[in-house]
Tab-separated table of C-alpha atoms in Angstrom:
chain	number	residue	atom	x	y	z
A	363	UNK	CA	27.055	6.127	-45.656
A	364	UNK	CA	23.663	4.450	-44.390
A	365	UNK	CA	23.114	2.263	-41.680
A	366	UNK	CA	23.277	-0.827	-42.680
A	367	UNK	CA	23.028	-4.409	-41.072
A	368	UNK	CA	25.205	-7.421	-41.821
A	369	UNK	CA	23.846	-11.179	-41.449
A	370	UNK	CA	26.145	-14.478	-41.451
A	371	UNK	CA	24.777	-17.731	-41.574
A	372	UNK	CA	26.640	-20.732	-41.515
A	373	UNK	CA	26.868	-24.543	-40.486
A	374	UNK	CA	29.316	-27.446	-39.945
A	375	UNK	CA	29.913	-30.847	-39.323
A	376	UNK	CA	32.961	-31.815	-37.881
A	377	UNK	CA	34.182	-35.130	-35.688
A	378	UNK	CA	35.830	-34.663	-32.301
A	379	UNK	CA	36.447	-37.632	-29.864
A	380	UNK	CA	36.578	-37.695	-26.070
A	381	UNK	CA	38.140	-40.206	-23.866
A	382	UNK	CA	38.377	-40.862	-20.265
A	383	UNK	CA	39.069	-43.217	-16.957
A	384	UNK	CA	38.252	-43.848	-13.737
A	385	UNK	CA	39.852	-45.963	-10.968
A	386	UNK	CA	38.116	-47.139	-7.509
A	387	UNK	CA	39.955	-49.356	-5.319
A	388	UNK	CA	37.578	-52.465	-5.018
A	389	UNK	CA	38.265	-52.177	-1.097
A	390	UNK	CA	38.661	-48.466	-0.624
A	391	UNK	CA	36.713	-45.761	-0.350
A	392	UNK	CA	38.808	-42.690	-2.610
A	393	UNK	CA	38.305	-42.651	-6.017
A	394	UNK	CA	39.699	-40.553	-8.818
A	395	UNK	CA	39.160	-40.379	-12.545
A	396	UNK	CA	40.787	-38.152	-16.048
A	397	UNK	CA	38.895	-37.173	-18.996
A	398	UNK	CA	39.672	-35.486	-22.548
A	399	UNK	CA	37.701	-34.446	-25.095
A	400	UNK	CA	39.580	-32.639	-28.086
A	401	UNK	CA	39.284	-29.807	-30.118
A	402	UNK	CA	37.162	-29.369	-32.920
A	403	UNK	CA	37.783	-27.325	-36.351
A	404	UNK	CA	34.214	-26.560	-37.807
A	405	UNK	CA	34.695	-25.540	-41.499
A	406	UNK	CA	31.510	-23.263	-41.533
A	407	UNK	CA	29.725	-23.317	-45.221
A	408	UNK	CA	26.814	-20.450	-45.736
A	409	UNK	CA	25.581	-17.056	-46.563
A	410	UNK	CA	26.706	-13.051	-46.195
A	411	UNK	CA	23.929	-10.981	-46.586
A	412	UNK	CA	23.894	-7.253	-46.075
A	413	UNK	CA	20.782	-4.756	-45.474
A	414	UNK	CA	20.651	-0.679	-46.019
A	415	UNK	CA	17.980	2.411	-44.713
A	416	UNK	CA	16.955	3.852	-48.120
A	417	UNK	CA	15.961	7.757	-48.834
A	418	UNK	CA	19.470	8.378	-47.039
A	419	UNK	CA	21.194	11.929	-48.099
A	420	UNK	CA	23.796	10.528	-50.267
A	421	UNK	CA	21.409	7.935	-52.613
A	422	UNK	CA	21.437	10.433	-55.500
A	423	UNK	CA	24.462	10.726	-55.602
A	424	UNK	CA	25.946	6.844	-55.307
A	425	UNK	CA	22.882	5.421	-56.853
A	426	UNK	CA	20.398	3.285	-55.361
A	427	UNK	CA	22.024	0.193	-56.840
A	428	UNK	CA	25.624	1.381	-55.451
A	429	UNK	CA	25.153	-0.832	-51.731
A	430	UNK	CA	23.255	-3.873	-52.783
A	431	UNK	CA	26.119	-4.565	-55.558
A	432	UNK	CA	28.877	-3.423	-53.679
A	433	UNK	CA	27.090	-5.891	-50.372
A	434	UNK	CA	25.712	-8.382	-52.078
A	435	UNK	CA	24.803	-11.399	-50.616
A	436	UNK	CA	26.735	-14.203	-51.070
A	437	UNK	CA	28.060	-17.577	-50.357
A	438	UNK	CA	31.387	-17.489	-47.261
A	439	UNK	CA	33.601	-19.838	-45.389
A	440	UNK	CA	35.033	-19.800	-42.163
A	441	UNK	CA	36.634	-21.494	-39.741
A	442	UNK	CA	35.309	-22.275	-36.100
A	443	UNK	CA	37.719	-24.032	-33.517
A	444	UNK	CA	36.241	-24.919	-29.844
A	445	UNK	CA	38.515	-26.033	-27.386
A	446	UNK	CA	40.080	-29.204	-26.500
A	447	UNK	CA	38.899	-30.065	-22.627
A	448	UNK	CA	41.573	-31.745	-19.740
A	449	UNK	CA	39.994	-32.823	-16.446
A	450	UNK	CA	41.062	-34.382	-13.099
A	451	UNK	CA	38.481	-35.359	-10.657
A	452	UNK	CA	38.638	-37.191	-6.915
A	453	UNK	CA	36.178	-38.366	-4.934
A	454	UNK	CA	36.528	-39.855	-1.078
A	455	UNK	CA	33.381	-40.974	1.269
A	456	UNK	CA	35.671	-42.341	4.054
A	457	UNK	CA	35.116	-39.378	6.157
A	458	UNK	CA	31.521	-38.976	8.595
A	459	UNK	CA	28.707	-41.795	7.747
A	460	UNK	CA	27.555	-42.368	4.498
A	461	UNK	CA	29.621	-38.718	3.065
A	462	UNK	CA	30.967	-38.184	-0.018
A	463	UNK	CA	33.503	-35.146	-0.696
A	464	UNK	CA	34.429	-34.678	-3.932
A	465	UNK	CA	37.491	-32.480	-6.285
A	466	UNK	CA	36.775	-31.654	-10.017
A	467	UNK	CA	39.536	-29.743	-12.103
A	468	UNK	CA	38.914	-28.860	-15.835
A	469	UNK	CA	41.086	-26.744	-18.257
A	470	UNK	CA	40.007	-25.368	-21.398
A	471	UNK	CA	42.767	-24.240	-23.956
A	472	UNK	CA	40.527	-20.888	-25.570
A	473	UNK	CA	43.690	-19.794	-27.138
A	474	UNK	CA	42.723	-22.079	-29.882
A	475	UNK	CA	39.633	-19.431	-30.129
A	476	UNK	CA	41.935	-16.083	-30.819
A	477	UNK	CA	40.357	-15.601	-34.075
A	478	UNK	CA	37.725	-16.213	-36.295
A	479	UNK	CA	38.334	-15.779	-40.233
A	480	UNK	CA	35.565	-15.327	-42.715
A	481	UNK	CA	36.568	-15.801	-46.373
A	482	UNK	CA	33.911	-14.141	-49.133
A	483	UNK	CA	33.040	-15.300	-52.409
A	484	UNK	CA	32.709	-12.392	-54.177
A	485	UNK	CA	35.544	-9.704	-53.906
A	486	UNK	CA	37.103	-6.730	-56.693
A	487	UNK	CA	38.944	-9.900	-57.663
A	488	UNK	CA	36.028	-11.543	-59.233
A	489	UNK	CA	33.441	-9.147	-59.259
A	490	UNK	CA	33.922	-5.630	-60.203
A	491	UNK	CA	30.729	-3.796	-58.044
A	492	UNK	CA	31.417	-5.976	-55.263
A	493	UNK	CA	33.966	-4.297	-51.753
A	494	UNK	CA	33.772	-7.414	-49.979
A	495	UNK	CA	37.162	-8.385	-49.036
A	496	UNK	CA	38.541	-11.576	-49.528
A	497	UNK	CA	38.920	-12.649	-45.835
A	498	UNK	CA	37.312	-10.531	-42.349
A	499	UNK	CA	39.376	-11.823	-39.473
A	500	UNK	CA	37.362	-11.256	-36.198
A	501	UNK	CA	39.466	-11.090	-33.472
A	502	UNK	CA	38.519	-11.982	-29.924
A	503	UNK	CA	41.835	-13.081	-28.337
A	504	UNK	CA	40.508	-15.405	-25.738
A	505	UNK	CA	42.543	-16.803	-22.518
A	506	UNK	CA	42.491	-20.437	-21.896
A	507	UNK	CA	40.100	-21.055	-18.769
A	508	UNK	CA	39.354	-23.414	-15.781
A	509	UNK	CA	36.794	-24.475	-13.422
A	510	UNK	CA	37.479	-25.688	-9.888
A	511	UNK	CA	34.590	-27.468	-8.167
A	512	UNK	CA	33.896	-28.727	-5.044
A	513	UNK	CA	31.116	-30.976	-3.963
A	514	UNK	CA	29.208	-33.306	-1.010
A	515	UNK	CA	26.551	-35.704	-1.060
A	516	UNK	CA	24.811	-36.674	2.001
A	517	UNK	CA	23.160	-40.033	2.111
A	518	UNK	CA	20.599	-40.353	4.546
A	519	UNK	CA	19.203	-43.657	4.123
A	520	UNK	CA	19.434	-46.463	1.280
A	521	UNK	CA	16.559	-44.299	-0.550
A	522	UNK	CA	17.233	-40.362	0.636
A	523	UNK	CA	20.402	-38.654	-0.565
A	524	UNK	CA	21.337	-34.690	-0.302
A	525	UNK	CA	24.118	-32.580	-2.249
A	526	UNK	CA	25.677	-29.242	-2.166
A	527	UNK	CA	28.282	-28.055	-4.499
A	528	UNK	CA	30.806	-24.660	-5.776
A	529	UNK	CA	31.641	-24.234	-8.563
A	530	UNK	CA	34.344	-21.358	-9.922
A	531	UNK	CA	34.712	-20.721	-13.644
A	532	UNK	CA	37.054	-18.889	-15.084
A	533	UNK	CA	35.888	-16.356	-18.205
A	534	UNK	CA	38.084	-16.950	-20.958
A	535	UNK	CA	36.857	-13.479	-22.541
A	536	UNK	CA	39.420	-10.379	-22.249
A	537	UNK	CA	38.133	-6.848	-21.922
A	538	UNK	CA	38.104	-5.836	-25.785
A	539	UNK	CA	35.865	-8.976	-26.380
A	540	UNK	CA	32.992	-8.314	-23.673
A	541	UNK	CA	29.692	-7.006	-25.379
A	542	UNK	CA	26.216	-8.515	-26.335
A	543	UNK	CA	27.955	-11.431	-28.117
A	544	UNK	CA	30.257	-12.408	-25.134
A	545	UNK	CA	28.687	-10.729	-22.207
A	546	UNK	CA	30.917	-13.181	-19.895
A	547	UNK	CA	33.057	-12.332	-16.720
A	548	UNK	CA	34.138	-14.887	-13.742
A	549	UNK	CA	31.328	-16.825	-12.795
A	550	UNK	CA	30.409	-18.488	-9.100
A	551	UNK	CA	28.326	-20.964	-8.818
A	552	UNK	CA	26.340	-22.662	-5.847
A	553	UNK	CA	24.419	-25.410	-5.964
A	554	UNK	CA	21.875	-27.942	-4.197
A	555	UNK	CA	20.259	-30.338	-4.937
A	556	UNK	CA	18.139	-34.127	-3.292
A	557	UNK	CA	17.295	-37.172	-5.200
A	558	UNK	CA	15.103	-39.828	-3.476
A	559	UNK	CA	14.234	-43.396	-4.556
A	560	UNK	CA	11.058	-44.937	-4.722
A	561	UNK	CA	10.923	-48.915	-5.730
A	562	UNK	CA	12.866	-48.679	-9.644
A	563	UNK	CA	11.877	-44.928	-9.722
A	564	UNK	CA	14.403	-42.409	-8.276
A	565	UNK	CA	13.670	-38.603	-8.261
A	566	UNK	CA	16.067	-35.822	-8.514
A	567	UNK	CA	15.527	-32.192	-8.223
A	568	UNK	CA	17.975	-29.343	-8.105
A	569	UNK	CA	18.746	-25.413	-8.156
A	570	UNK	CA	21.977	-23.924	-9.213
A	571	UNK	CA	22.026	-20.123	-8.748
A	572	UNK	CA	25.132	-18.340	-10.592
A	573	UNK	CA	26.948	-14.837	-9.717
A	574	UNK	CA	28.621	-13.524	-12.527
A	575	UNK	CA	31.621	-10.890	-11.213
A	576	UNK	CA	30.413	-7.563	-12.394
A	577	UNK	CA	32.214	-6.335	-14.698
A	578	UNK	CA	33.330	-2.721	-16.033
A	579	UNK	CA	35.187	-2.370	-19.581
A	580	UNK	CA	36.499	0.509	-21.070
A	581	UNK	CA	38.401	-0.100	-24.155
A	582	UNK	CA	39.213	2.614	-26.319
A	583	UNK	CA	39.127	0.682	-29.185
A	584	UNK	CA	35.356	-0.247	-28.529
A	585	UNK	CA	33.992	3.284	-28.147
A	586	UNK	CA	32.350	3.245	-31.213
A	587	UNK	CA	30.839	-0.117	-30.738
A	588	UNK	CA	28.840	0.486	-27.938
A	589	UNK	CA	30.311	-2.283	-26.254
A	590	UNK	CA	31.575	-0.409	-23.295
A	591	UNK	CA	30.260	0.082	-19.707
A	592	UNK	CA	29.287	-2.574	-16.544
A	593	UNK	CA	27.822	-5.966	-17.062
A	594	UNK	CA	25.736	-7.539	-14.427
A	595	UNK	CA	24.382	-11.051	-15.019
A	596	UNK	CA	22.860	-13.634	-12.034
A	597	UNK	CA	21.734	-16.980	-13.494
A	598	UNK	CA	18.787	-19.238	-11.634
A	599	UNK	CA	18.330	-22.336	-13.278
A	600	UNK	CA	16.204	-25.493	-11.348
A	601	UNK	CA	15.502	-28.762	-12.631
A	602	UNK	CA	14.208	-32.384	-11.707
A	603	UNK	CA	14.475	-35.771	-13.169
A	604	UNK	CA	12.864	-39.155	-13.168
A	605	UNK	CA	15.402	-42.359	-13.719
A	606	UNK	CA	14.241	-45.996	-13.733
A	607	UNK	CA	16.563	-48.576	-12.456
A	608	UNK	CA	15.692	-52.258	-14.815
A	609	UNK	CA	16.471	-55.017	-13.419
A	610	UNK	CA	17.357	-56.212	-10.017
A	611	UNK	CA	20.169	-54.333	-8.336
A	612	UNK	CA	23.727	-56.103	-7.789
């Protein structure tokens, strides 16, 4: 058969709630905090449409009309879960002048994103052209992931602060999932970053840079997808921001 192209659209609106606390001793210098934020089922509402080459060897025989009514496009459903998000965090700034050192640990349960059904309208059920089946399960099989983070800030004076921080993150993709869509592996990140205050203005600037393990896959399974071979990805992203303090300060 043709080439062909497949396109799915779809959008959702779904509620999800987060939650969290944080505890400093009014006389002590350690502080530690726990958040949540839980998972969220997106019900996705939209479109399947479906594109073919034409002049291809076997048109006379199937018709011209044979793809477009077998692959027509038409309305699907799915279902979309992201994962629910558990985090511990401490923070001291009794050690050296002015220093804070700080812990962050977050888990993310992608189990919850193993698969992803797609459920089409028009099937031999209810349409007698149409080969759509009545539900595509994509399967990704994702592991649940972490990040572990460590951090500093610096204060120089009342007005002049410096930070440094590492981050590790955890890919929750598995080999058989790794292509264009999830081109993901173990990620390290470093970053730095000053923030200065000026009267009620304050100033922040920053640069993260991000190392992404390379990564080689070769899953049998994905030979004819392409989707084999190394991935190499190194993120720079920089940034600065203006806050203004109202009102006198405490």
């Amino acid at each position: 058969l043709p080439e062909g192209r497949s396109r799915v659209a779809g959008t959702a609106n779904s509620p999800g709630f987060s939650a969290g606390y944080l505890y400093k001793h009014p006389g002590g210098k350690t502080s530690f905090g726990l958040m949540f934020r839980s998972a969220v089922v997106n019900h996705l509402r939209g479109k399947a449409s479906f594109a073919f080459t034409s002049n291809y060897p076997l048109e006379k025989f199937l018709g011209s009309d044979f793809l477009p009514k077998a692959f027509p496009t038409h309305a699907i459903s799915g279902v979309f879960t992201t994962p629910a998000t558990y985090g511990f965090g401490l923070a001291n700034s009794s050690l050296w002048n002015n220093t804070t050192l700080s812990f962050d640990f977050r888990v993310q349960d992608y189990r919850r994103f193993r698969s992803l059904p797609l459920n089409f309208s028009k099937t031999p059920q209810n349409d007698k052209d149409a080969q759509t089946p009545a539900e595509r399960r994509l399967h990704f099989d994702f592991r649940d992931s972490f990040h572990l983070a460590f951090g500093f800030e610096k204060r120089m004076s009342e007005t002049l602060a410096f930070r440094a921080g590492y981050l590790f993150d955890r890919s929750p993709v598995v080999d058989k999932s790794v292509g264009p869509l999830f081109p993901d592996s173990n990620q390290h990140s470093f970053m730095v970053g000053a923030s200065r205050k000026r009267g009620n203005l304050e100033m922040t600037i920053f640069y993260q840079g991000a190392q992404f393990v390379n990564r080689t896959v070769n899953v049998a399974a994905n030979a004819k997808l392409g989707t084999n071979g190394e991935y190499r990805t190194f993120v720079h992203l920089a940034g600065m921001g203006l806050r203004m303090h109202i009102g006198k300060p405490r």
